Coordinates of N, CA and C in Angstrom, one line a residue:
X1 N 0.8 -1.2 0.0 CA 0.0 0.0 0.0 C 0.9 1.2 0.0
X2 N 0.6 2.2 -0.8 CA 1.3 3.5 -0.9 C 0.7 4.5 0.1
X3 N 1.6 5.3 0.7 CA 1.1 6.3 1.7 C 0.0 7.2 1.1
X4 N -1.1 7.3 1.8 CA -2.2 8.1 1.3 C -3.0 7.4 0.3
X5 N -2.8 6.2 0.0 CA -3.5 5.5 -1.1 C -4.0 4.2 -0.5
X6 N -5.3 3.9 -0.6 CA -5.9 2.7 0.0 C -5.9 1.6 -1.0
X7 N -5.3 1.8 -2.2 CA -5.4 0.7 -3.2 C -4.3 -0.3 -3.0
X8 N -4.6 -1.6 -3.2 CA -3.6 -2.6 -3.1 C -3.2 -3.1 -4.5
X9 N -2.1 -3.8 -4.6 CA -1.7 -4.3 -5.9 C -1.9 -5.8 -5.9
X10 N -2.0 -6.4 -7.1 CA -2.1 -7.9 -7.2 C -1.0 -8.6 -6.6
X11 N -1.2 -9.8 -6.0 CA -0.2 -10.6 -5.4 C 0.9 -11.0 -6.3
X12 N 2.1 -10.8 -5.9 CA 3.3 -11.2 -6.7 C 3.4 -12.7 -6.5
X13 N 3.4 -13.5 -7.6 CA 3.5 -14.9 -7.5 C 4.7 -15.4 -6.8
X14 N 5.7 -14.6 -6.7 CA 7.0 -14.9 -6.0 C 6.6 -15.4 -4.6
X15 N 5.7 -14.8 -3.9 CA 5.3 -15.1 -2.5 C 4.6 -16.4 -2.4
X16 N 4.1 -17.0 -3.5 CA 3.4 -18.2 -3.5 C 4.3 -19.5 -3.8
X17 N 5.5 -19.2 -4.2 CA 6.4 -20.4 -4.6 C 6.8 -21.1 -3.3
X18 N 6.8 -22.5 -3.4 CA 7.1 -23.3 -2.3 C 8.3 -24.2 -2.6
X19 N 8.9 -24.6 -1.5 CA 10.0 -25.6 -1.6 C 9.8 -26.6 -0.5
X20 N 10.1 -27.9 -0.8 CA 9.9 -29.0 0.2 C 11.2 -29.4 0.8
X21 N 11.2 -29.5 2.1 CA 12.3 -30.0 2.9 C 11.7 -31.0 3.9
X22 N 12.2 -32.2 3.9 CA 11.8 -33.1 5.0 C 10.3 -33.3 5.0
X23 N 9.7 -33.4 3.8 CA 8.2 -33.6 3.7 C 7.4 -32.4 4.2
X24 N 8.0 -31.2 4.4 CA 7.3 -30.0 4.8 C 7.4 -29.0 3.8
X25 N 6.4 -28.1 3.6 CA 6.4 -27.1 2.6 C 6.8 -25.8 3.2
X26 N 7.8 -25.1 2.6 CA 8.3 -23.8 3.0 C 8.1 -22.7 1.9
X27 N 8.0 -21.5 2.3 CA 8.0 -20.4 1.3 C 9.4 -20.2 0.7
X28 N 9.6 -20.3 -0.6 CA 10.9 -20.1 -1.2 C 11.4 -18.7 -0.9
X29 N 10.6 -17.7 -1.1 CA 11.0 -16.3 -0.9 C 11.5 -16.1 0.5
X30 N 10.9 -16.6 1.5 CA 11.3 -16.4 2.9 C 12.6 -17.1 3.2
X31 N 12.8 -18.3 2.6 CA 14.1 -19.0 2.8 C 15.2 -18.4 2.1
X32 N 15.0 -18.0 0.8 CA 16.0 -17.4 0.0 C 16.5 -16.1 0.6
X33 N 15.6 -15.4 1.3 CA 16.0 -14.1 1.9 C 16.2 -14.1 3.4
X34 N 16.3 -15.4 3.9 CA 16.6 -15.5 5.3 C 15.6 -14.7 6.2
X35 N 14.4 -14.8 5.8 CA 13.3 -14.0 6.6 C 12.6 -14.9 7.6
X36 N 12.1 -16.1 7.1 CA 11.2 -16.9 8.0 C 11.5 -18.3 7.7
X37 N 11.7 -19.1 8.7 CA 12.2 -20.5 8.5 C 11.2 -21.6 8.9
X38 N 10.0 -21.2 9.2 CA 9.0 -22.2 9.6 C 8.2 -22.7 8.4
X39 N 7.6 -23.8 8.4 CA 6.8 -24.3 7.3 C 5.6 -23.4 7.1
X40 N 4.9 -23.6 6.0 CA 3.7 -22.8 5.7 C 2.6 -23.8 5.2
X41 N 2.7 -25.1 5.5 CA 1.8 -26.1 5.0 C 0.6 -26.2 6.0
X42 N -0.3 -27.2 5.7 CA -1.5 -27.4 6.5 C -1.1 -27.7 7.9
X43 N -0.1 -28.5 8.2 CA 0.3 -28.8 9.5 C 0.7 -27.6 10.3
X44 N 1.4 -26.6 9.7 CA 1.7 -25.4 10.3 C 0.5 -24.5 10.6
X45 N -0.4 -24.5 9.7 CA -1.7 -23.8 9.9 C -2.4 -24.3 11.1
X46 N -2.4 -25.7 11.2 CA -3.1 -26.3 12.4 C -2.4 -25.9 13.7
X47 N -1.0 -25.9 13.6 CA -0.3 -25.5 14.8 C -0.6 -24.0 15.2
X48 N -0.6 -23.1 14.2 CA -1.0 -21.7 14.4 C -2.3 -21.6 15.1
X49 N -3.3 -22.4 14.6 CA -4.6 -22.3 15.2 C -4.6 -22.8 16.7
X50 N -3.8 -23.8 16.9 CA -3.7 -24.4 18.2 C -3.0 -23.4 19.2
X51 N -1.9 -22.8 18.7 CA -1.2 -21.8 19.5 C -2.1 -20.6 19.8
X52 N -2.9 -20.2 18.8 CA -3.9 -19.1 19.1 C -4.8 -19.5 20.2
X53 N -5.3 -20.7 20.2 CA -6.1 -21.1 21.3 C -5.4 -21.1 22.7
X54 N -4.1 -21.6 22.7 CA -3.4 -21.6 23.9 C -3.2 -20.1 24.4
X55 N -2.9 -19.2 23.5 CA -2.7 -17.8 24.0 C -4.1 -17.2 24.4
X56 N -5.1 -17.6 23.8 CA -6.4 -17.1 24.2 C -6.7 -17.6 25.6
X57 N -6.4 -18.8 26.0 CA -6.6 -19.3 27.3 C -5.7 -18.5 28.3
X58 N -4.5 -18.3 27.9 CA -3.6 -17.5 28.8 C -4.0 -16.1 29.0
X59 N -4.6 -15.5 28.0 CA -5.1 -14.1 28.0 C -6.5 -14.0 28.4
X60 N -7.1 -15.1 28.9 CA -8.5 -15.1 29.3 C -9.4 -14.6 28.2
X61 N -9.2 -15.0 27.0 CA -10.0 -14.7 25.8 C -10.0 -13.2 25.5
X62 N -9.0 -12.5 25.9 CA -9.0 -11.0 25.6 C -8.1 -10.8 24.4
X63 N -8.6 -10.5 23.3 CA -7.8 -10.2 22.1 C -7.1 -8.9 22.1
X64 N -7.8 -7.9 22.8 CA -7.3 -6.6 22.8 C -7.2 -6.2 24.3
X65 N -6.0 -5.8 24.7 CA -5.8 -5.4 26.1 C -6.0 -3.9 26.4
X66 N -5.5 -3.0 25.5 CA -5.7 -1.5 25.8 C -7.2 -1.2 25.8
X67 N -7.6 -0.1 26.5 CA -9.0 0.4 26.5 C -9.3 1.2 25.3
X68 N -9.8 0.5 24.2 CA -10.2 1.1 23.0 C -11.7 0.8 22.7
X69 N -12.6 1.6 23.2 CA -14.0 1.2 23.1 C -14.5 1.1 21.7
X70 N -14.1 2.0 20.8 CA -14.6 2.0 19.4 C -13.5 2.2 18.4
X71 N -12.6 1.2 18.2 CA -11.5 1.4 17.3 C -12.0 1.5 15.8
X72 N -11.3 2.3 15.1 CA -11.7 2.6 13.7 C -10.8 1.7 12.7
X73 N -9.5 1.6 13.0 CA -8.6 0.8 12.2 C -7.6 0.1 13.1
X74 N -7.4 -1.2 12.8 CA -6.5 -2.0 13.5 C -5.6 -2.7 12.5
X75 N -4.3 -2.8 12.9 CA -3.4 -3.5 12.0 C -2.8 -4.7 12.8
X76 N -2.7 -5.8 12.2 CA -2.0 -7.0 12.8 C -0.7 -7.2 12.0
X77 N 0.4 -7.2 12.6 CA 1.7 -7.6 12.0 C 2.0 -9.0 12.2
X78 N 2.1 -9.8 11.1 CA 2.4 -11.2 11.2 C 1.1 -12.0 11.5
X79 N 0.1 -11.8 10.6 CA -1.3 -12.4 10.9 C -1.3 -13.9 10.7
X80 N -0.4 -14.5 10.0 CA -0.4 -16.0 9.9 C -1.6 -16.5 9.4
X81 N -2.3 -17.4 10.1 CA -3.5 -18.0 9.6 C -4.7 -17.1 9.7
X82 N -4.5 -15.9 10.3 CA -5.6 -14.9 10.3 C -6.5 -15.1 11.5
X83 N -6.2 -16.0 12.4 CA -7.1 -16.3 13.5 C -7.4 -15.1 14.4
X84 N -6.3 -14.4 14.8 CA -6.6 -13.2 15.7 C -7.3 -12.1 14.9
X85 N -6.9 -11.8 13.7 CA -7.5 -10.7 12.9 C -9.0 -11.0 12.6
X86 N -9.3 -12.3 12.3 CA -10.7 -12.6 12.1 C -11.5 -12.5 13.4
X87 N -11.0 -12.9 14.5 CA -11.6 -12.8 15.8 C -12.0 -11.3 16.1
X88 N -11.0 -10.5 15.9 CA -11.1 -9.0 16.2 C -12.1 -8.4 15.2
X89 N -12.0 -8.8 13.9 CA -13.0 -8.2 13.0 C -14.4 -8.6 13.3
X90 N -14.6 -9.8 13.8 CA -16.0 -10.2 14.2 C -16.4 -9.5 15.4
X91 N -15.5 -9.2 16.3 CA -15.9 -8.5 17.6 C -16.2 -7.0 17.3
X92 N -15.5 -6.4 16.3 CA -15.7 -5.0 16.0 C -16.1 -4.8 14.5
X93 N -17.3 -5.1 14.2 CA -17.7 -5.1 12.8 C -17.6 -3.7 12.1
X94 N -17.6 -2.6 12.9 CA -17.5 -1.3 12.4 C -16.1 -0.8 12.2
X95 N -15.1 -1.7 12.5 CA -13.7 -1.4 12.5 C -13.0 -2.0 11.3
X96 N -12.2 -1.3 10.6 CA -11.4 -1.9 9.5 C -10.2 -2.6 10.1
X97 N -10.1 -3.9 9.8 CA -9.0 -4.7 10.4 C -8.1 -5.1 9.2
X98 N -6.8 -4.9 9.3 CA -5.8 -5.3 8.2 C -4.8 -6.2 8.8
X99 N -4.6 -7.3 8.2 CA -3.6 -8.3 8.6 C -2.5 -8.3 7.6
X100 N -1.2 -8.3 8.0 CA 0.0 -8.4 7.1 C 0.8 -9.6 7.5
X101 N 1.1 -10.4 6.4 CA 2.0 -11.5 6.6 C 2.8 -11.7 5.3
X102 N 3.9 -12.4 5.4 CA 4.8 -12.6 4.2 C 4.3 -13.7 3.3
X103 N 3.4 -14.6 3.8 CA 2.9 -15.7 3.0 C 1.3 -15.6 2.9
X104 N 0.8 -15.9 1.7 CA -0.7 -15.9 1.5 C -1.3 -17.2 2.0
X105 N -1.5 -17.3 3.3 CA -2.1 -18.5 3.9 C -3.6 -18.5 3.4
X106 N -4.1 -19.8 3.2 CA -5.5 -19.9 2.8 C -6.4 -19.5 3.9
X107 N -7.5 -18.8 3.6 CA -8.4 -18.4 4.6 C -9.8 -18.8 4.2
X108 N -10.7 -18.9 5.2 CA -12.1 -19.3 4.9 C -12.7 -18.3 3.9
X109 N -13.7 -18.7 3.1 CA -14.3 -17.8 2.1 C -15.2 -16.8 2.8
X110 N -15.7 -17.2 4.0 CA -16.7 -16.3 4.7 C -16.0 -15.4 5.7
X111 N -14.8 -14.9 5.4 CA -14.2 -14.0 6.4 C -15.0 -12.7 6.5
X112 N -14.9 -12.0 7.6 CA -15.6 -10.8 7.8 C -15.3 -9.8 6.7
X113 N -16.3 -9.0 6.3 CA -16.2 -8.1 5.2 C -15.3 -6.9 5.6
X114 N -15.1 -6.7 6.9 CA -14.2 -5.6 7.4 C -12.8 -6.0 7.6
X115 N -12.4 -7.2 7.1 CA -11.1 -7.7 7.3 C -10.4 -7.8 5.9
X116 N -9.2 -7.2 5.9 CA -8.3 -7.2 4.7 C -7.0 -7.9 5.0
X117 N -6.7 -9.0 4.4 CA -5.4 -9.7 4.6 C -4.5 -9.4 3.5
X118 N -3.4 -8.8 3.8 CA -2.4 -8.4 2.7 C -1.1 -9.1 2.9
X119 N -0.3 -9.1 1.8 CA 1.0 -9.8 1.8 C 2.1 -8.7 1.7
X120 N 3.1 -8.8 2.6 CA 4.2 -7.8 2.6 C 5.3 -8.4 3.5
X121 N 6.5 -7.8 3.3 CA 7.6 -8.2 4.1 C 7.8 -7.1 5.2
X122 N 7.6 -7.4 6.4 CA 7.7 -6.4 7.5 C 9.1 -6.0 7.8
X123 N 10.1 -6.6 7.1 CA 11.4 -6.1 7.2 C 11.7 -4.9 6.4
X124 N 10.8 -4.6 5.5 CA 10.8 -3.4 4.7 C 10.1 -2.3 5.4
X125 N 10.5 -1.0 5.1 CA 9.8 0.1 5.7 C 8.3 0.1 5.5
X126 N 7.5 0.4 6.5 CA 6.0 0.4 6.3 C 5.6 1.6 5.4
X127 N 4.7 1.3 4.5 CA 4.2 2.3 3.6 C 2.7 2.8 4.0
X128 N 2.2 2.4 5.1 CA 1.0 2.9 5.6 C 1.1 4.4 5.9
X129 N 0.0 5.1 5.8 CA 0.0 6.5 6.2 C 0.3 6.7 7.7
X130 N 0.9 7.8 8.0 CA 1.1 8.2 9.4 C -0.2 8.4 10.1
X131 N -0.3 8.2 11.4 CA -1.4 8.5 12.2 C -2.7 7.8 11.7
X132 N -2.5 6.5 11.4 CA -3.6 5.8 10.6 C -4.4 4.8 11.5
X133 N -3.7 4.1 12.4 CA -4.3 3.0 13.1 C -4.6 3.4 14.6
X134 N -5.6 2.8 15.2 CA -5.9 3.0 16.6 C -5.1 2.0 17.4
X135 N -4.8 0.8 16.8 CA -4.1 -0.3 17.5 C -3.3 -1.0 16.5
X136 N -2.1 -1.3 16.8 CA -1.2 -2.3 16.1 C -0.9 -3.4 17.0
X137 N -1.2 -4.6 16.5 CA -0.9 -5.9 17.2 C 0.2 -6.6 16.5
X138 N 1.3 -6.8 17.3 CA 2.5 -7.6 16.8 C 2.7 -8.8 17.6
X139 N 2.6 -10.0 17.1 CA 2.6 -11.2 17.9 C 3.6 -12.2 17.3
X140 N 4.5 -12.7 18.1 CA 5.4 -13.7 17.7 C 6.2 -13.4 16.4
X141 N 6.8 -12.2 16.4 CA 7.5 -11.7 15.2 C 9.0 -12.0 15.3
X142 N 9.5 -12.5 16.4 CA 11.0 -12.6 16.6 C 11.6 -13.5 15.5
X143 N 10.8 -14.5 15.1 CA 11.3 -15.4 14.1 C 11.3 -14.9 12.7
X144 N 10.7 -13.7 12.5 CA 10.6 -13.1 11.1 C 11.3 -11.8 10.9
X145 N 11.4 -11.0 12.0 CA 12.1 -9.7 11.9 C 13.6 -9.9 12.1
X146 N 14.3 -9.3 11.2 CA 15.8 -9.3 11.2 C 16.2 -8.6 12.5
X147 N 17.3 -9.1 13.1 CA 17.8 -8.6 14.4 C 18.1 -7.1 14.3
X148 N 18.6 -6.7 13.1 CA 19.0 -5.2 13.0 C 17.8 -4.4 12.5
X149 N 16.7 -5.0 12.4 CA 15.5 -4.3 11.9 C 14.6 -3.8 13.1
X150 N 14.7 -4.4 14.3 CA 13.7 -4.2 15.3 C 13.5 -2.7 15.6
X151 N 14.5 -1.9 15.8 CA 14.2 -0.5 16.2 C 13.4 0.2 15.1
X152 N 13.8 0.0 13.8 CA 13.0 0.7 12.8 C 11.6 0.1 12.6
X153 N 11.5 -1.2 12.9 CA 10.2 -1.9 12.9 C 9.3 -1.2 13.9
X154 N 9.8 -1.0 15.1 CA 9.0 -0.3 16.2 C 8.7 1.2 15.8
X155 N 9.7 1.8 15.2 CA 9.5 3.2 14.8 C 8.4 3.3 13.8
X156 N 8.4 2.3 12.9 CA 7.3 2.2 11.9 C 5.9 2.1 12.5
X157 N 5.8 1.2 13.5 CA 4.6 1.0 14.2 C 4.2 2.3 14.9
X158 N 5.1 3.0 15.6 CA 4.8 4.3 16.3 C 4.3 5.3 15.3
X159 N 4.9 5.4 14.1 CA 4.5 6.4 13.1 C 3.1 6.2 12.6
X160 N 2.7 4.9 12.3 CA 1.4 4.7 11.7 C 0.3 4.7 12.8
X161 N 0.6 4.8 14.1 CA -0.4 4.9 15.1 C -0.9 6.4 15.2
X162 N -2.2 6.6 15.4 CA -2.7 7.9 15.6 C -2.3 8.4 17.0
X163 N -2.3 9.7 17.2 CA -2.0 10.2 18.6 C -2.9 9.6 19.6
X164 N -2.4 9.0 20.6 CA -3.2 8.3 21.6 C -3.5 6.8 21.3
X165 N -2.9 6.4 20.1 CA -3.1 5.0 19.7 C -2.3 4.0 20.6
X166 N -2.5 2.7 20.4 CA -1.9 1.7 21.2 C -1.2 0.7 20.4
X167 N -0.2 0.1 20.9 CA 0.5 -1.1 20.4 C 0.6 -2.1 21.4
X168 N 0.2 -3.4 21.0 CA 0.4 -4.5 21.9 C 1.2 -5.5 21.2
X169 N 2.2 -6.1 22.0 CA 3.2 -7.0 21.4 C 3.2 -8.2 22.3
X170 N 3.4 -9.4 21.6 CA 3.5 -10.7 22.3 C 4.7 -11.4 21.7
X171 N 5.7 -11.7 22.6 CA 6.8 -12.5 22.1 C 7.1 -13.6 23.2
X172 N 7.6 -14.7 22.7 CA 8.0 -15.8 23.6 C 9.4 -15.7 24.0
X173 N 9.7 -15.6 25.3 CA 11.1 -15.7 25.8 C 11.4 -17.1 26.1
X174 N 12.1 -17.8 25.1 CA 12.3 -19.2 25.3 C 13.4 -19.5 26.3
X175 N 12.9 -19.6 27.5 CA 13.8 -19.9 28.7 C 13.2 -21.1 29.5
X176 N 13.5 -22.3 29.0 CA 12.9 -23.5 29.6 C 13.4 -23.7 31.0
X177 N 12.4 -23.9 31.9 CA 12.7 -24.1 33.3 C 11.8 -25.2 33.9
X178 N 12.2 -25.7 35.0 CA 11.3 -26.7 35.7 C 11.2 -26.3 37.1
X179 N 10.0 -26.6 37.7 CA 9.7 -26.3 39.1 C 10.4 -27.3 40.0
X180 N 10.6 -28.5 39.5 CA 11.1 -29.6 40.4 C 12.6 -29.8 40.2
X181 N 13.3 -29.0 39.3 CA 14.7 -29.1 39.2 C 15.2 -30.2 38.3
X182 N 14.3 -30.9 37.6 CA 14.7 -32.0 36.7 C 15.3 -31.5 35.4
X183 N 15.1 -30.3 35.0 CA 15.6 -29.7 33.7 C 17.0 -29.2 34.0
X184 N 18.0 -30.1 33.9 CA 19.4 -29.8 34.1 C 20.0 -29.2 32.8
X185 N 21.2 -28.7 32.9 CA 21.9 -28.2 31.7 C 22.1 -29.2 30.7
X186 N 22.2 -30.5 31.1 CA 22.5 -31.6 30.1 C 21.2 -32.2 29.6
X187 N 20.0 -31.7 30.0 CA 18.8 -32.2 29.6 C 18.6 -31.9 28.1
X188 N 18.0 -32.9 27.4 CA 17.8 -32.8 25.9 C 17.2 -31.5 25.5
X189 N 16.1 -31.0 26.3 CA 15.4 -29.8 25.9 C 16.4 -28.6 26.1
X190 N 17.2 -28.6 27.1 CA 18.1 -27.5 27.3 C 19.2 -27.4 26.2
X191 N 19.7 -28.6 25.8 CA 20.7 -28.7 24.7 C 20.0 -28.2 23.4
X192 N 18.8 -28.7 23.2 CA 18.1 -28.3 21.9 C 17.9 -26.8 21.9
X193 N 17.4 -26.2 23.0 CA 17.1 -24.8 23.1 C 18.4 -23.9 22.9
X194 N 19.5 -24.3 23.5 CA 20.7 -23.6 23.3 C 21.2 -23.6 21.8
X195 N 21.1 -24.8 21.2 CA 21.4 -25.0 19.8 C 20.5 -24.1 18.9
X196 N 19.2 -24.1 19.3 CA 18.3 -23.3 18.5 C 18.6 -21.8 18.6
X197 N 18.9 -21.3 19.8 CA 19.2 -19.9 20.0 C 20.4 -19.5 19.2
X198 N 21.4 -20.4 19.2 CA 22.7 -20.1 18.5 C 22.5 -20.1 17.0
X199 N 21.6 -21.0 16.5 CA 21.4 -21.2 15.1 C 20.7 -20.0 14.4
X200 N 19.9 -19.3 15.1 CA 19.2 -18.2 14.5 C 19.9 -16.9 14.6
X201 N 20.9 -16.8 15.5 CA 21.7 -15.6 15.6 C 22.9 -15.7 14.6
X202 N 23.4 -14.5 14.1 CA 22.9 -13.2 14.4 C 21.8 -12.6 13.5
X203 N 21.2 -13.5 12.6 CA 20.2 -13.0 11.7 C 19.0 -12.5 12.5
X204 N 18.6 -13.3 13.5 CA 17.4 -13.0 14.3 C 17.8 -12.7 15.8
X205 N 16.8 -12.2 16.5 CA 17.0 -11.9 17.9 C 16.0 -12.7 18.7
X206 N 16.4 -14.0 19.1 CA 15.4 -14.8 19.8 C 15.1 -14.3 21.2
X207 N 15.9 -13.4 21.7 CA 15.7 -12.9 23.1 C 15.1 -11.5 23.0
X208 N 14.2 -11.3 22.0 CA 13.6 -10.0 21.8 C 12.7 -9.6 23.0
X209 N 12.0 -10.6 23.5 CA 10.9 -10.4 24.5 C 11.4 -9.5 25.7
X210 N 12.5 -9.8 26.4 CA 12.9 -9.0 27.5 C 13.4 -7.6 27.1
X211 N 13.7 -7.4 25.9 CA 14.2 -6.1 25.4 C 13.2 -5.2 24.9
X212 N 12.0 -5.7 24.7 CA 10.9 -4.9 24.1 C 10.6 -3.6 24.8
X213 N 10.6 -3.6 26.1 CA 10.3 -2.4 26.9 C 11.3 -1.2 26.5
X214 N 12.6 -1.5 26.6 CA 13.6 -0.5 26.3 C 13.5 -0.1 24.8
X215 N 13.3 -1.1 23.9 CA 13.2 -0.7 22.5 C 12.0 0.2 22.2
X216 N 10.9 -0.2 22.8 CA 9.7 0.6 22.5 C 9.8 2.0 23.1
X217 N 10.4 2.2 24.2 CA 10.7 3.5 24.8 C 11.6 4.3 23.9
X218 N 12.7 3.7 23.4 CA 13.6 4.4 22.5 C 12.9 4.8 21.2
X219 N 11.9 4.0 20.8 CA 11.2 4.3 19.5 C 10.2 5.4 19.7
X220 N 9.9 5.8 20.9 CA 9.0 6.9 21.1 C 7.7 6.6 21.9
X221 N 7.5 5.3 22.2 CA 6.3 4.9 23.0 C 6.4 5.4 24.4
X222 N 5.2 5.6 25.1 CA 5.2 6.0 26.5 C 4.2 5.0 27.2
X223 N 4.3 5.0 28.5 CA 3.5 4.2 29.3 C 3.6 2.7 28.9
X224 N 4.8 2.2 28.6 CA 5.0 0.9 28.2 C 4.9 0.0 29.5
X225 N 4.0 -1.0 29.4 CA 3.8 -1.9 30.6 C 4.0 -3.3 30.2
X226 N 5.2 -3.9 30.6 CA 5.4 -5.3 30.3 C 4.7 -6.3 31.2
X227 N 4.3 -7.4 30.7 CA 3.7 -8.4 31.5 C 4.3 -9.8 31.1
X228 N 4.7 -10.5 32.1 CA 5.3 -11.8 31.9 C 4.4 -12.9 32.4
X229 N 4.1 -13.9 31.5 CA 3.2 -15.0 31.8 C 4.0 -16.3 31.5
X230 N 3.7 -17.3 32.3 CA 4.4 -18.6 32.1 C 3.6 -19.5 31.1
X231 N 4.3 -20.0 30.1 CA 3.8 -20.9 29.1 C 4.2 -22.3 29.4
X232 N 3.3 -23.2 29.8 CA 3.6 -24.6 30.1 C 4.1 -25.3 28.9
X233 N 5.2 -26.1 29.0 CA 5.7 -26.9 27.9 C 5.4 -28.4 28.1
X234 N 4.8 -28.8 29.2 CA 4.5 -30.2 29.4 C 3.2 -30.2 30.3
X235 N 2.7 -31.4 30.5 CA 1.5 -31.5 31.2 C 1.5 -31.0 32.6
X236 N 0.6 -30.0 32.9 CA 0.4 -29.5 34.2 C -1.0 -29.9 34.6
X237 N -1.5 -29.3 35.6 CA -2.9 -29.6 36.1 C -3.9 -29.3 35.0
X238 N -3.5 -28.5 34.1 CA -4.5 -28.1 33.0 C -4.6 -29.1 31.9
X239 N -3.8 -30.2 32.0 CA -4.0 -31.3 31.0 C -2.8 -31.4 30.0
X240 N -3.0 -32.1 28.9 CA -2.0 -32.4 28.0 C -1.8 -31.4 26.9
X241 N -2.7 -30.4 26.8 CA -2.7 -29.5 25.7 C -1.4 -28.8 25.5
X242 N -0.8 -28.2 26.5 CA 0.5 -27.5 26.3 C 1.6 -28.4 25.8
X243 N 1.6 -29.7 26.3 CA 2.6 -30.7 25.9 C 2.5 -30.9 24.4
X244 N 1.3 -31.1 23.9 CA 1.1 -31.3 22.5 C 1.6 -30.1 21.7
X245 N 1.4 -28.9 22.2 CA 1.9 -27.7 21.6 C 3.4 -27.7 21.3
X246 N 4.2 -28.1 22.3 CA 5.6 -28.2 22.2 C 6.0 -29.3 21.2
X247 N 5.3 -30.4 21.3 CA 5.6 -31.6 20.5 C 5.4 -31.2 19.0
X248 N 4.4 -30.4 18.7 CA 4.1 -30.1 17.3 C 5.2 -29.1 16.8
X249 N 5.8 -28.3 17.7 CA 6.6 -27.2 17.2 C 8.1 -27.6 17.1
X250 N 8.6 -28.5 17.9 CA 10.0 -28.8 17.9 C 10.5 -29.4 16.5
X251 N 9.8 -30.4 15.9 CA 10.4 -31.0 14.7 C 10.6 -30.0 13.6
X252 N 9.6 -29.1 13.2 CA 9.9 -28.2 12.1 C 10.9 -27.2 12.5
X253 N 11.0 -26.8 13.8 CA 12.0 -25.8 14.2 C 13.4 -26.4 14.0
X254 N 13.6 -27.7 14.4 CA 14.9 -28.3 14.2 C 15.2 -28.5 12.8
X255 N 14.2 -28.9 12.0 CA 14.4 -29.1 10.6 C 14.9 -27.9 9.8
X256 N 14.4 -26.8 10.1 CA 14.7 -25.6 9.4 C 15.9 -24.8 9.8
X257 N 16.5 -25.2 10.9 CA 17.6 -24.4 11.5 C 18.9 -25.2 11.5
X258 N 19.0 -26.5 11.2 CA 20.2 -27.2 11.3 C 20.5 -27.9 10.0

């Protein structure tokens, strides 16, 4: 989208090209440009939907945290399967909701009429008009944003927000721990996680989560309020769901990084 122009352009077929590794489908453009290393196939869409449900439970089914009674325009960065954007568009039918992702994931035919899913590389400067959105939602972008892009990415978000607008960000700080002390340094999960962190650096910043507050303040945001929640990786009293979540995620993560 060009600044001051609401027209979109036809999808470049480059974004639709796939490559297969280990029986999983990946976006060729994302791999060739070292942008995003996760699969984009049906299994990944199912995982995204599942993770959306996990986050909904953690957030007590609150899609929007800031007090915005009647938002006019909302942008989601990294919309993926479109689950969050569709949910918000249904909850706010008078609001224009735009979702941006690097891959054209298939979406249901009956998506809300106020939802527009667009394809773009968020590592490039934003071309949305300044002072345009009431809310920008950025969720789980550490795997897609280049490490040296974060500050300008946040400045782009700050610029496109209207005065008094809000930004909410969700990132996973992958710091595996155990309450009973069984997760030692030699544990397979610890070894895997350290290898994972090393494999994505320096291209990506897997430790973005604890740095967001300082980054956002430097980018111009005020009243930045961080909240840290625990994401179970194995069966707790809540059942086996979180354990399935981790089991679904580890194989493709390992496949695409080693």
